[in-house]
C-alpha positions in Angstrom: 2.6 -2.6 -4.4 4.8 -5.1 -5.1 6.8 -4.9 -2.0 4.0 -6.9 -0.4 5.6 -9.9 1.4 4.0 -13.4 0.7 4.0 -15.9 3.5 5.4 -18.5 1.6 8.3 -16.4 0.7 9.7 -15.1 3.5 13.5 -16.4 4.7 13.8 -13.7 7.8 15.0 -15.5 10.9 11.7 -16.2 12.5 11.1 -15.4 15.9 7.4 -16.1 18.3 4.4 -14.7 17.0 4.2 -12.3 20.0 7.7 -10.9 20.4 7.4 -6.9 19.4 11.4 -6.1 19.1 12.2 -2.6 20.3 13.5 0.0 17.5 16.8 -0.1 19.2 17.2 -3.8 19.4 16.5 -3.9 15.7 19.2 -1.2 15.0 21.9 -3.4 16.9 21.7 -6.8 15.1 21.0 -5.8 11.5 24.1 -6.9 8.6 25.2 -4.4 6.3 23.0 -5.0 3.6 20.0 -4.2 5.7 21.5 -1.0 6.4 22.3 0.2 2.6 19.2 -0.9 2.0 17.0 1.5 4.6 20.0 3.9 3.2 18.5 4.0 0.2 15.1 3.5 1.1 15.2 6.8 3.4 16.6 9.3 0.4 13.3 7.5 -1.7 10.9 8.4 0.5 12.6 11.9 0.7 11.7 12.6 -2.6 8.1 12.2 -2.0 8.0 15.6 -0.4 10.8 17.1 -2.1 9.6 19.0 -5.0 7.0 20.6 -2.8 9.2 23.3 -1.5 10.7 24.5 -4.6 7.7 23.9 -6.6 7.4 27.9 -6.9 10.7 28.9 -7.0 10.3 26.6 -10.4 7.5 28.1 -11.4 9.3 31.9 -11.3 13.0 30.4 -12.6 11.6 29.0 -15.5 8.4 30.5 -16.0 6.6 27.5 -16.0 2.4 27.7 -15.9 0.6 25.8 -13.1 -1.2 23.1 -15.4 2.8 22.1 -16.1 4.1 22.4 -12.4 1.5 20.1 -11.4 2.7 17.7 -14.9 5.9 17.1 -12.1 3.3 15.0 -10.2 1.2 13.5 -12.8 3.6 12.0 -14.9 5.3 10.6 -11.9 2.1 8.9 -10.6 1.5 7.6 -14.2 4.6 5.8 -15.0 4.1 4.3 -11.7 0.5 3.1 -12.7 2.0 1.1 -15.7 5.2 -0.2 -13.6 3.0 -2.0 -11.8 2.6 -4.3 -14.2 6.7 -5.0 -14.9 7.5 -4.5 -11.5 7.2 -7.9 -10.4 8.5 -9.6 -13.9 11.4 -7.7 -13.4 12.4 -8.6 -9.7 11.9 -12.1 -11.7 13.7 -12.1 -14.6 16.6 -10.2 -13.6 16.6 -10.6 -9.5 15.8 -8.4 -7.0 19.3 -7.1 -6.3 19.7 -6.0 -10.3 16.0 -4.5 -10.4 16.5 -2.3 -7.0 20.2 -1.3 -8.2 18.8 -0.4 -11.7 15.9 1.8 -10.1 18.0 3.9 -7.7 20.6 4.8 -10.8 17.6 5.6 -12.8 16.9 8.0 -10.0 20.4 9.4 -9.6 20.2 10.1 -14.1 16.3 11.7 -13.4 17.9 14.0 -10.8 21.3 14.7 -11.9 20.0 15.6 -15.4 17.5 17.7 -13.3 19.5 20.2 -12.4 20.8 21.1 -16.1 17.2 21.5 -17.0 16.5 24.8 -18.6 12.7 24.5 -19.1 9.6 22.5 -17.2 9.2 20.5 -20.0 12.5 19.0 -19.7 11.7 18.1 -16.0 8.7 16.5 -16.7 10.2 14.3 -18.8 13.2 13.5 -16.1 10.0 12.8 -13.8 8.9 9.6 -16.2 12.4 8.5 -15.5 12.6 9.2 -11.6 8.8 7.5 -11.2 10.1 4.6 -13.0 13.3 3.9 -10.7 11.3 4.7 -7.4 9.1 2.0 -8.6 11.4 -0.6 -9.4 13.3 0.3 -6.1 10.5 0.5 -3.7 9.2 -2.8 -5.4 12.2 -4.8 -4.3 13.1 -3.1 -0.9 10.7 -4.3 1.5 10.7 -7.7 0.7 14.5 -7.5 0.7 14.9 -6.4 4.0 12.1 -8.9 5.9 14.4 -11.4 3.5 18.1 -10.4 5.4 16.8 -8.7 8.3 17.7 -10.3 11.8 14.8 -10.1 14.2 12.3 -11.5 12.2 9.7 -10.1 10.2 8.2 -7.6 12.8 11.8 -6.3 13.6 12.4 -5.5 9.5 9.1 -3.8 9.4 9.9 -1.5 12.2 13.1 -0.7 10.3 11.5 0.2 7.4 8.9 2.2 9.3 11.9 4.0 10.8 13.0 4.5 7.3 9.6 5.7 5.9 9.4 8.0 8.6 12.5 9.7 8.2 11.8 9.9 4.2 8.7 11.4 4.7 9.6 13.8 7.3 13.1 15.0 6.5 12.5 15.3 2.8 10.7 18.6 2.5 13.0 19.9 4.4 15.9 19.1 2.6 14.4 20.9 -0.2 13.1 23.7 1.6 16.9 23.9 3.3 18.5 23.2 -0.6 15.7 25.1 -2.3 16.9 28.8 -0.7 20.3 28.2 -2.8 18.3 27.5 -6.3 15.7 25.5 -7.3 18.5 23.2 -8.4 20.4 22.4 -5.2 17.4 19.6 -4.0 17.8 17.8 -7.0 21.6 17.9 -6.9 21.2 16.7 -2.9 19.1 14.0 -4.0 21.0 12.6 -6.8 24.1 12.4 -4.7 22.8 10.6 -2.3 21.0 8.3 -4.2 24.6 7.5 -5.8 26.2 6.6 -2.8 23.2 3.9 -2.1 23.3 3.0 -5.3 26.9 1.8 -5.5 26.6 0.6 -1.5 23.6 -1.4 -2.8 25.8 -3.0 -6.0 28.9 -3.9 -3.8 27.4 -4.9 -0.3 23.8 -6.8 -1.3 24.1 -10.4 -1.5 23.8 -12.0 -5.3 20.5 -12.9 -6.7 19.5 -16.4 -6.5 19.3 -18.2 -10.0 16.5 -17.5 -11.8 14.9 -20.6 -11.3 14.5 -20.7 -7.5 12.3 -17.3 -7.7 8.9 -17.5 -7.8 7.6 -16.8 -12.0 5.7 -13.9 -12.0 3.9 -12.7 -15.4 2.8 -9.0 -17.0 -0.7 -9.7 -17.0 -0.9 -11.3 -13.7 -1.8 -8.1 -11.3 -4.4 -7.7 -14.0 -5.5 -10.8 -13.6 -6.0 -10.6 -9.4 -8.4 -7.6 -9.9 -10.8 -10.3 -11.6 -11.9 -10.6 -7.8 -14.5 -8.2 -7.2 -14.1 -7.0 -3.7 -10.1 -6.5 -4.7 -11.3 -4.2 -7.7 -13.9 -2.2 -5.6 -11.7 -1.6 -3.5 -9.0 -0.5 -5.9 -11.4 1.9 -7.2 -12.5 3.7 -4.0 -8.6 3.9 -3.3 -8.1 5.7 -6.6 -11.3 8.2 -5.8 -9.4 8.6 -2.5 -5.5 9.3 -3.6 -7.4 12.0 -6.1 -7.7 14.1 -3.2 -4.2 13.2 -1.4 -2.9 14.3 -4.7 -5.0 17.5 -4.8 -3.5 18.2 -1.4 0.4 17.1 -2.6 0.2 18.9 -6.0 -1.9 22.0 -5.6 -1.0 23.6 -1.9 2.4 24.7 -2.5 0.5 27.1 -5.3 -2.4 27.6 -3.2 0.0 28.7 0.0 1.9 31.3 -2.3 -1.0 32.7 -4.2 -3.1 33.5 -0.9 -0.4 34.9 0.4 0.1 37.2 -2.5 -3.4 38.3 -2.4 -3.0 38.9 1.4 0.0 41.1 0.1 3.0 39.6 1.9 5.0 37.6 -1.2 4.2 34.3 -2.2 5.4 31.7 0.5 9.1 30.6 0.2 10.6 27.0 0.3 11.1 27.2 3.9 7.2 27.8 4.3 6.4 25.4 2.4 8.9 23.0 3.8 7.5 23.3 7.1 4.0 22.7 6.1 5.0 19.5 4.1 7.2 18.6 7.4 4.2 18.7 9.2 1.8 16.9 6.8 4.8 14.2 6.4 5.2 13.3 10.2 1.8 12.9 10.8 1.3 11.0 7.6 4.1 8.3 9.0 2.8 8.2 12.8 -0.3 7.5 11.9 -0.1 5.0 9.3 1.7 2.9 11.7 0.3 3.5 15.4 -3.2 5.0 15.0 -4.4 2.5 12.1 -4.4 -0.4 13.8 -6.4 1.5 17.0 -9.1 2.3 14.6 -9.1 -1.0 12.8 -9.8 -2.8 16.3 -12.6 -0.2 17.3 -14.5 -0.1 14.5 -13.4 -2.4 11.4 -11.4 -2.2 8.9 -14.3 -0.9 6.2 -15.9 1.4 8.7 -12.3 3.3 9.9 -11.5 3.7 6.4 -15.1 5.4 5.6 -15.1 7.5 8.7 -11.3 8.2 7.6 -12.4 9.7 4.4 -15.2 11.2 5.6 -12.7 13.6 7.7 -10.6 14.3 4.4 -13.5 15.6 2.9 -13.9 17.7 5.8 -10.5 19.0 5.6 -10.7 19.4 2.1 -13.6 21.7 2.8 -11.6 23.7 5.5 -8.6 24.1 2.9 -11.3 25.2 0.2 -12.4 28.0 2.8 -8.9 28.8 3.2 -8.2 29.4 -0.5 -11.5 31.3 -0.5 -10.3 34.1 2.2 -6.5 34.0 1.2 -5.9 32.4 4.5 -2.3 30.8 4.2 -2.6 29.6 8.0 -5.9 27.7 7.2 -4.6 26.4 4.1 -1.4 25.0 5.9 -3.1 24.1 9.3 -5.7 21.6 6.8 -2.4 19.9 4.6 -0.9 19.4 7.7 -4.1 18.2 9.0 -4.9 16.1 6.3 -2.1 13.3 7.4 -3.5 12.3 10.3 -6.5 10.5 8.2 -4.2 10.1 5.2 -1.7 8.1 7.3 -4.8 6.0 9.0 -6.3 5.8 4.9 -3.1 4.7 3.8 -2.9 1.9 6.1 -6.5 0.4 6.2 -7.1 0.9 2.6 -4.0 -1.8 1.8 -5.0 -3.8 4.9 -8.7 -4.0 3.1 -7.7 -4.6 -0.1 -4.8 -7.5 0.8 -7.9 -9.2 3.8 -9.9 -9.4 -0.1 -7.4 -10.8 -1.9 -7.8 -14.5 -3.3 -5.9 -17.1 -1.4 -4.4 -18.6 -4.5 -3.4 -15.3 -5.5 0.4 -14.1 -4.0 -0.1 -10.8 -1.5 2.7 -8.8 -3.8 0.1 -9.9 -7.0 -2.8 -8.7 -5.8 -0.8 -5.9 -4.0 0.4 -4.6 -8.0 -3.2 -5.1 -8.9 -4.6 -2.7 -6.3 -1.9 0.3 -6.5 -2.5 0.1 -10.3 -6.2 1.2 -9.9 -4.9 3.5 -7.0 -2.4 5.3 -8.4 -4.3 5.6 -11.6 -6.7 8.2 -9.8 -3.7 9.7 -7.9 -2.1 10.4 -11.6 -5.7 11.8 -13.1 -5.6 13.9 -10.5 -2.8 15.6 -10.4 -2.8 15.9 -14.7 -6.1 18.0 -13.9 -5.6 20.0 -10.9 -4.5 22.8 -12.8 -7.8 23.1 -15.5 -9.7 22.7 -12.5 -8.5 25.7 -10.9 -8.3 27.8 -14.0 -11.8 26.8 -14.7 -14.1 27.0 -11.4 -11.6 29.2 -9.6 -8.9 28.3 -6.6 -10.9 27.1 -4.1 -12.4 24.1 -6.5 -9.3 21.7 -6.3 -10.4 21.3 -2.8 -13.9 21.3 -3.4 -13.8 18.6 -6.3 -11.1 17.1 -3.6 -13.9 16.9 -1.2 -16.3 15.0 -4.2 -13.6 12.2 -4.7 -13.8 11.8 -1.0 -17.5 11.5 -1.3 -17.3 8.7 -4.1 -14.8 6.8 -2.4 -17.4 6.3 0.9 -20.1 5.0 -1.8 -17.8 3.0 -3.3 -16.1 1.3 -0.5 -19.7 1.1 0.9 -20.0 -1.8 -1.4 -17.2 -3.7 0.0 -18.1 -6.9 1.9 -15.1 -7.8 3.8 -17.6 -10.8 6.3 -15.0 -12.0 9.1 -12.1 -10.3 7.6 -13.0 -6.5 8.5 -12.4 -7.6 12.1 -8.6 -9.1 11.1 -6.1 -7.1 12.6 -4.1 -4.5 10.2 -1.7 -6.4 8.5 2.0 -4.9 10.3 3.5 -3.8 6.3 0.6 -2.3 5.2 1.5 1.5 6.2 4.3 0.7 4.7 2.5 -0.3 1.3 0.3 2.3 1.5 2.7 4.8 1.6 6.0 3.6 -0.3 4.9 5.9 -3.3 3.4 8.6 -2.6 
């Protein structure tokens, strides 16, 4: 996304090439705006998992139908397709401090209007709204922090992986924890809190530079980047791939509760399904940021990311099974599974798609490019998880899951990375990978 840092960009204290800073030396030197900042950034990446919990307490408060519970995700993952295009001008036109401030109150209005909702369609529509602000945020946030951040550029990106890791991993259970009040109490959690960074963000972040000392950055421009051909390949097998992560983040809460019906013992409450997510989150961050890298260096870039996908397809398979018997333990054992390649995937496909990018093309350019194409299939997805299931039955989700998996390996088979599938993983590109999921 747009979050990607550019070299030429960068204004972090710089420190030797070599020096790894420790988490807790990080923590000690960082200013204030740093900290509101990976505030704000931590209550985001919360609301990745947060509807996932309440999604079926939803469902039975306001009677909602699956192919409209699954709309929550899809119309998230859209807006966020076409942000990618505006992201950028934005951060330029108005400055990054106005464009991260503007998303996070567009966050606090999706969710505070949330809980007033009286029908699905209602949320939906708030969802357009919340994908919108988490995009503008998440755009800005990154490059922000590697831009005030003492420690140098390593030492910001371990605070933001500390930040992406408490997101992912505490926010299904805030909304399993919320979610056994009413299905309104995570969206009222979550709109506080984004409040309180919001306003910490307007009074303590320093003022934008003037307009004319940031870098001009145009609509059409992250179109333009996918003109190179191994940057739009790749793009493409990404958005095969995040079919299936959204299969997995759209359609388990529903599959949990109804195997667990049909086994006879209730559908599966918010703490369940909390638990599961909590699981799937944690290994999603670890991953992403320590595993990668170790797969990168023994096989390649291209090569981990194929065999990567080819284990998703395998867990896809197991969940299928699952879904098939009414198992809810081999259902959740497989979406909890299914981080440990989805962290790896999330890392190596952005480290593939930013080693392809054009060297007279910014990183955050052809970064908007690629999560355009991405997130496109991520959105598709999730629109049709629904029609798949009431078509071909419950296990098929997982099974066409499994088929996007397969598509993404041909796909990404035609990348040809030459000397830059043996480059190390770039240190942000967890990060990028998973800022929006």
């Amino acid at each position: 996304m747009t979050a990607t840092i550019d070299r030429d960009q960068r204004t972090a204290p710089t420190e030797p090439s070599g020096a790894h800073p420790s988490l807790m030396d990080t923590f000690r030197q960082q200013p204030k705006a740093v900290w509101v900042t990976a505030f704000a950034a931590v209550i985001s990446f919360m609301g990745i998992g947060l509807v996932d919990p309440i999604l079926n307490t939803i469902a039975e408060a306001l009677g909602a139908p699956e192919s409209k519970l699954t709309l929550l995700f899809g119309v998230y993952l859209g807006i966020q397709v076409f942000a990618m295009l505006i992201t950028g001008w934005a951060s330029y036109r108005f400055g990054p401090k106005k464009t991260l401030t503007v998303g996070l109150l567009l966050i606090v209005f999706a969710a505070g209007v949330s809980v007033l909702g009286t029908n699905i369609d209602q949320l939906i529509a708030l969802r357009v709204f919340w994908g919108l602000g988490n995009a503008l945020f998440m755009a800005t946030a990154l490059a922000f922090i590697v831009g005030e951040a003492k420690g140098g550029e390593r030492g910001a990106i371990l605070l933001y992986e500390a930040a992406l890791g408490a997101g992912l991993a505490v926010g299904p259970l805030l909304g399993a924890l919320l979610g056994t009040f009413a299905w309104q109490a995570p969206f009222a959690g979550t709109a506080l809190l984004m409040l309180i960074g919001a306003i910490l963000c307007a009074i303590m972040l320093p003022t934008d530079k003037p307009r004319a000392a940031r870098p001009a950055v145009g609509f059409t421009a992250p179109l333009k980047a996918l003109r190179n051909p191994t940057l739009a390949i790749t793009g493409v097998g990404a958005a095969f791939y995040m079919g299936a992560l959204f299969t997995v983040v759209a359609w388990s809460p529903l599959a949990l509760s109804a195997a667990s019906k049909a086994s006879g013992h209730g559908g599966v409450g918010p703490i369940g399904v909390g638990l599961v997510f909590f699981g799937w989150g944690a290994l999603t961050a670890v991953t992403g940021v320590f595993l990668a890298p170790r797969i990168a260096d023994a096989l390649g870039q291209k090569a981990g990311v194929i065999v990567s996908i080819a284990l998703y397809a395998m867990i896809m398979g197991v969940a299928a099974i699952g879904v098939g018997i009414h198992s809810v333990e081999l259902i959740g054992a497989a979406v909890i599974a299914s981080g440990i390649p989805g962290g790896v995937l999330n890392s190596l496909f952005t480290s593939v798609a930013m080693s392809s990018g054009s060297a007279d093309t910014p990183r955050s350019v052809s970064s908007a490019g690629y999560s355009f194409l991405r997130w496109m299939g991520g959105a598709a997805s999730a629109m049709v998880v629904a029609f798949i299931a009431s078509s071909f039955g419950a296990p098929a989700p997982y099974w066409f899951a499994a088929a996007y998996c397969v598509i993404a390996i041909a796909v990404v088979s035609l990348v040809r990375l030459g000397k830059a599938d043996d480059e190390p993983v770039a240190p942000d590109a967890a990060l990028i990978g998973a800022e929006e999921m």
